[in-house]
XYZ file of C-alpha atoms in Angstrom:
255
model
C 99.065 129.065 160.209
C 98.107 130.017 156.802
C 94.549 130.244 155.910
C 92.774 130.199 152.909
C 89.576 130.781 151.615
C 87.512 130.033 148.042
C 84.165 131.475 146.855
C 81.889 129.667 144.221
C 79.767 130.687 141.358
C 75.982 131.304 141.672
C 74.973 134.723 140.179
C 73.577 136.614 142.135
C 73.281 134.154 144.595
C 76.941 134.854 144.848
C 76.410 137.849 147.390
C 75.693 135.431 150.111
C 79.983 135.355 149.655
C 79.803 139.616 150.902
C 77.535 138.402 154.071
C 79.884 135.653 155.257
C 82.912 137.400 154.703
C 81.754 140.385 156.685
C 80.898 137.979 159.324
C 84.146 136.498 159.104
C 85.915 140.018 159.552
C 84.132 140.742 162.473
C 85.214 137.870 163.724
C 88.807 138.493 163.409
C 89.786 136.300 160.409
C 92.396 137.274 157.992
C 92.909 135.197 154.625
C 96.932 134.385 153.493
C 94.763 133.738 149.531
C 91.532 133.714 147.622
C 90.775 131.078 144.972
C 86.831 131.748 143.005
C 84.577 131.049 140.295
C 82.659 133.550 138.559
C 80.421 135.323 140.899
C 83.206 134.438 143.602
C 85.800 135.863 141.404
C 84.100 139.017 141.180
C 83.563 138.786 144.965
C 87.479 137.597 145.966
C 88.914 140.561 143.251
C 87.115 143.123 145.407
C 88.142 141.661 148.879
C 91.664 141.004 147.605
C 92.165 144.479 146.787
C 91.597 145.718 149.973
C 87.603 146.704 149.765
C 85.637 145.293 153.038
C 82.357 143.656 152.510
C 80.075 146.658 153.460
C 81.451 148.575 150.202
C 81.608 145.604 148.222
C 78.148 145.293 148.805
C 77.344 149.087 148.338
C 78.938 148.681 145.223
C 76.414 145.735 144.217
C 73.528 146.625 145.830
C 73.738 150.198 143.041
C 74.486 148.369 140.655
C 72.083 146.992 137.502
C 73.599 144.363 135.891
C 72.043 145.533 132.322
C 74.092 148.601 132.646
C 77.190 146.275 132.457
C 75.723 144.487 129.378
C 76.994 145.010 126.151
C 75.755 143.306 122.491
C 78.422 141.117 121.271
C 77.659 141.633 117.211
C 79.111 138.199 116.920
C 77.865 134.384 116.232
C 79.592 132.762 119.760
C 77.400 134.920 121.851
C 74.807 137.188 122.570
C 76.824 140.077 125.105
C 79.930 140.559 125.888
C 81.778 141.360 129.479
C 82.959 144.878 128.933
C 80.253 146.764 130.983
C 81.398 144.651 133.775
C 85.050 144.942 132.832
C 84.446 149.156 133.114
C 82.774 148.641 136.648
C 85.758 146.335 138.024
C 88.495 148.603 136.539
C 86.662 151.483 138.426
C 87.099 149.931 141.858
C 90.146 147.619 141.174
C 92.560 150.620 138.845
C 95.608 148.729 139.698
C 94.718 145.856 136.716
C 97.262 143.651 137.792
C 97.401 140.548 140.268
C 100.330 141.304 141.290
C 98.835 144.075 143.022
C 96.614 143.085 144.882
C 96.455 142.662 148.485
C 95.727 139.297 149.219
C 96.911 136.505 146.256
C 94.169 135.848 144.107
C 93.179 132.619 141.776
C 90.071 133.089 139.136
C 88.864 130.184 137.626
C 87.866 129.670 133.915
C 87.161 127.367 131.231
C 89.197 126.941 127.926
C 86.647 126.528 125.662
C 89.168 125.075 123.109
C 90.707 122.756 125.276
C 88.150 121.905 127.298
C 90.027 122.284 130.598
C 89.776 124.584 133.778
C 92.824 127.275 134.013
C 93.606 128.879 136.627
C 95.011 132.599 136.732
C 97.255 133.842 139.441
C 99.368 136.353 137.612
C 99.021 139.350 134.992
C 96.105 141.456 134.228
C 93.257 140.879 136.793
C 90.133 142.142 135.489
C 90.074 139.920 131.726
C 90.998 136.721 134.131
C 87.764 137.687 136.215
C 85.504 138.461 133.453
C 86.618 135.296 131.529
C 85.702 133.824 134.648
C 81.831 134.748 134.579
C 81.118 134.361 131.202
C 78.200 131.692 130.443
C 78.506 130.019 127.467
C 76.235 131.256 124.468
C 74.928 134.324 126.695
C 78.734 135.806 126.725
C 80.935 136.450 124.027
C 83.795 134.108 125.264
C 86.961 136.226 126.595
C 90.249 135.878 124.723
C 93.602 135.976 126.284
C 96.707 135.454 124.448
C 95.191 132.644 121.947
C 92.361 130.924 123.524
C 89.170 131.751 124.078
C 87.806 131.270 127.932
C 84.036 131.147 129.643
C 82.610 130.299 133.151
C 84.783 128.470 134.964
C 81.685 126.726 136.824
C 81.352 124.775 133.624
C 84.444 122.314 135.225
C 84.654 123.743 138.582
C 82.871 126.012 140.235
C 84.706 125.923 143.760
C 88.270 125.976 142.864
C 89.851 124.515 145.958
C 92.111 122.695 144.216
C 93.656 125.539 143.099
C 94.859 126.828 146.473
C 95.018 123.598 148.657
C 98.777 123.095 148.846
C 99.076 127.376 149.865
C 97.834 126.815 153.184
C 97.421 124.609 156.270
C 93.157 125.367 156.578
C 91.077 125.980 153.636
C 87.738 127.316 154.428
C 85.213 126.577 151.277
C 81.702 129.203 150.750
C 79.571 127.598 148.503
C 76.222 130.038 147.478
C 74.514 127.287 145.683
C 72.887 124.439 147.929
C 69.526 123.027 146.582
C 66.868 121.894 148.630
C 64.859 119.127 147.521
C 61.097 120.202 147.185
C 61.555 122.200 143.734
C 58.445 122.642 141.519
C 58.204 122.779 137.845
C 56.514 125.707 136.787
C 58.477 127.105 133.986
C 60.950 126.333 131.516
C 63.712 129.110 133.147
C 63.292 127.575 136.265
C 64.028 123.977 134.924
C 67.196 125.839 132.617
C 68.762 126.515 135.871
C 67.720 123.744 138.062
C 69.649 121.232 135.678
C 72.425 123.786 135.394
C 72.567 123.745 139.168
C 72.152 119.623 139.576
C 75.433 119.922 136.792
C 77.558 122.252 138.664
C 76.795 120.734 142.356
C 78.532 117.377 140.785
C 81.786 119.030 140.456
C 81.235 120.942 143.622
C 81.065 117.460 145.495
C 84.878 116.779 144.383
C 86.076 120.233 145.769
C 84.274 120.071 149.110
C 86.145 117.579 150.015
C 89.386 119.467 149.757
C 88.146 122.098 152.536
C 88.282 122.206 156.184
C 85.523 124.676 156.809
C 82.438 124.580 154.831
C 80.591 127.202 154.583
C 77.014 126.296 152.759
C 73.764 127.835 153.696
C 70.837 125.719 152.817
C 68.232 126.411 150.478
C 69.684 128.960 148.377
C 67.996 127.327 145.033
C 64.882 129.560 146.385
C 66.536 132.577 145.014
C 67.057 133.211 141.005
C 70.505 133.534 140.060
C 69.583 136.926 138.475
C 67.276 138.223 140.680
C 68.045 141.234 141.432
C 65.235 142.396 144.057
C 66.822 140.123 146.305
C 70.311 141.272 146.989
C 69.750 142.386 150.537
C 68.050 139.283 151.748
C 70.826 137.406 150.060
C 73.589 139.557 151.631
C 71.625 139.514 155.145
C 71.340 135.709 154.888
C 75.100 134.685 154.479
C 75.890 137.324 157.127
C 73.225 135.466 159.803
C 74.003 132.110 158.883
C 77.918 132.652 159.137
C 77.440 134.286 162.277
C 74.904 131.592 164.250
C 76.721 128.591 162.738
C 80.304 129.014 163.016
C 82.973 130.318 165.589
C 86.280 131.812 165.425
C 88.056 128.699 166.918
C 86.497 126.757 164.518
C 89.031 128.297 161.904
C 92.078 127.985 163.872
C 92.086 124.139 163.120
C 91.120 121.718 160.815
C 88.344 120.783 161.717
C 85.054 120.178 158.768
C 82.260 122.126 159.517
């Protein structure tokens, strides 16, 4: 049986994905391919290459994101991805998808034609970057002749990508809201609406997947705070671990 897995966006929400998929190594579970958006690309480049969750995590626990930011100098956006770019390349050298060691699918948005792609061959690292980069904030990544950004803008859980390469799709999805937010700022409002936007096309995707792997209440973290990447890391570990089984992946069965 062929399994497969896909990791959404969220920021840094997105390090729930490290938890679970240490809890899914321990017990026993191998993936045949990785589909992800954004903050899941990032994750499923890592784990595709070979890395287990406990580095991967090292990795972004040391890491401040405004050391990977760099000023754009340019009218479509404020920063670009090439801090980020330099960290990837660092721990994924072999820049190719090809070589990687599980088959990878990164999710992005053409911002021309206003359509998801989805890239599963040729350089890795500008496929993941394009991947992650939020409109206006990001300069928007160009390969060959169009320009890409987030691919959470369309769809943040790219099942469909990776649905007819195997027989049990599990889906991790870092972003579930709960329903007693409060106003108290404008941010927080920003990416509340963001998250109501991206949870719509998130509904379409779930129902693609076999597993589903959502732990609640993950609005109550920022999708940039970075103080929080243990808890976030500890909490998709625990809530893999008390909620789902090994035999629970070795049919179709929704979770």
């Amino acid at each position: 049986m062929k399994r497969g897995i896909v990791l959404s966006g969220g920021g840094i929400r997105g390090i729930a994905h490290i938890g679970v998929l240490k809890a899914l190594d321990e017990m026993g579970l191998t993936f045949d391919c990785i589909a992800g958006t954004s903050a899941g690309a990032i994750v499923g480049a890592l784990y595709a290459a070979g890395h287990k969750p406990d580095q991967i995590f090292e990795w972004v626990k040391n890491l401040s994101i405004f050391k990977t930011l760099r000023p754009a100098f340019a009218w479509t956006g404020l920063l670009t991805m090439n801090g980020l770019k330099e960290v990837l390349l660092k721990h994924i050298p072999d820049n190719d998808f090809s070589k990687l060691k599980i088959p990878l699918t990164v999710a992005a948005t053409n911002i021309r034609s206003g359509q998801i792609h989805y890239f599963n061959s040729g350089e890795l690292i500008t496929a993941v970057t394009a991947s992650c980069s939020i409109p206006a904030i990001f300069n928007p990544v160009q390969i060959d002749k169009n320009l890409f950004v987030d691919g959470g803008i369309l769809e943040n859980l790219p099942a469909r990508a990776i649905r007819n390469q195997c027989d049990l799709l599990v889906g991790c999805h870092c972003n579930k809201m709960s329903a007693d937010f409060d106003v108290t700022n404008i941010k927080l409002v920003i990416e509340r609406s963001l998250l109501i936007s991206i949870n719509a096309n998130v509904q379409v995707s779930k129902q693609l997947c076999d597993v589903w792997i959502d732990p609640p209440s993950m609005d109550r973290y920022s999708s940039m705070d970075l103080s929080k990447v243990q808890e976030i890391f500890d909490y998709g570990y625990r809530f893999a671990l008390e909620n789902f089984t090994a035999q629970q992946f070795q049919k179709k069965s929704a979770a």
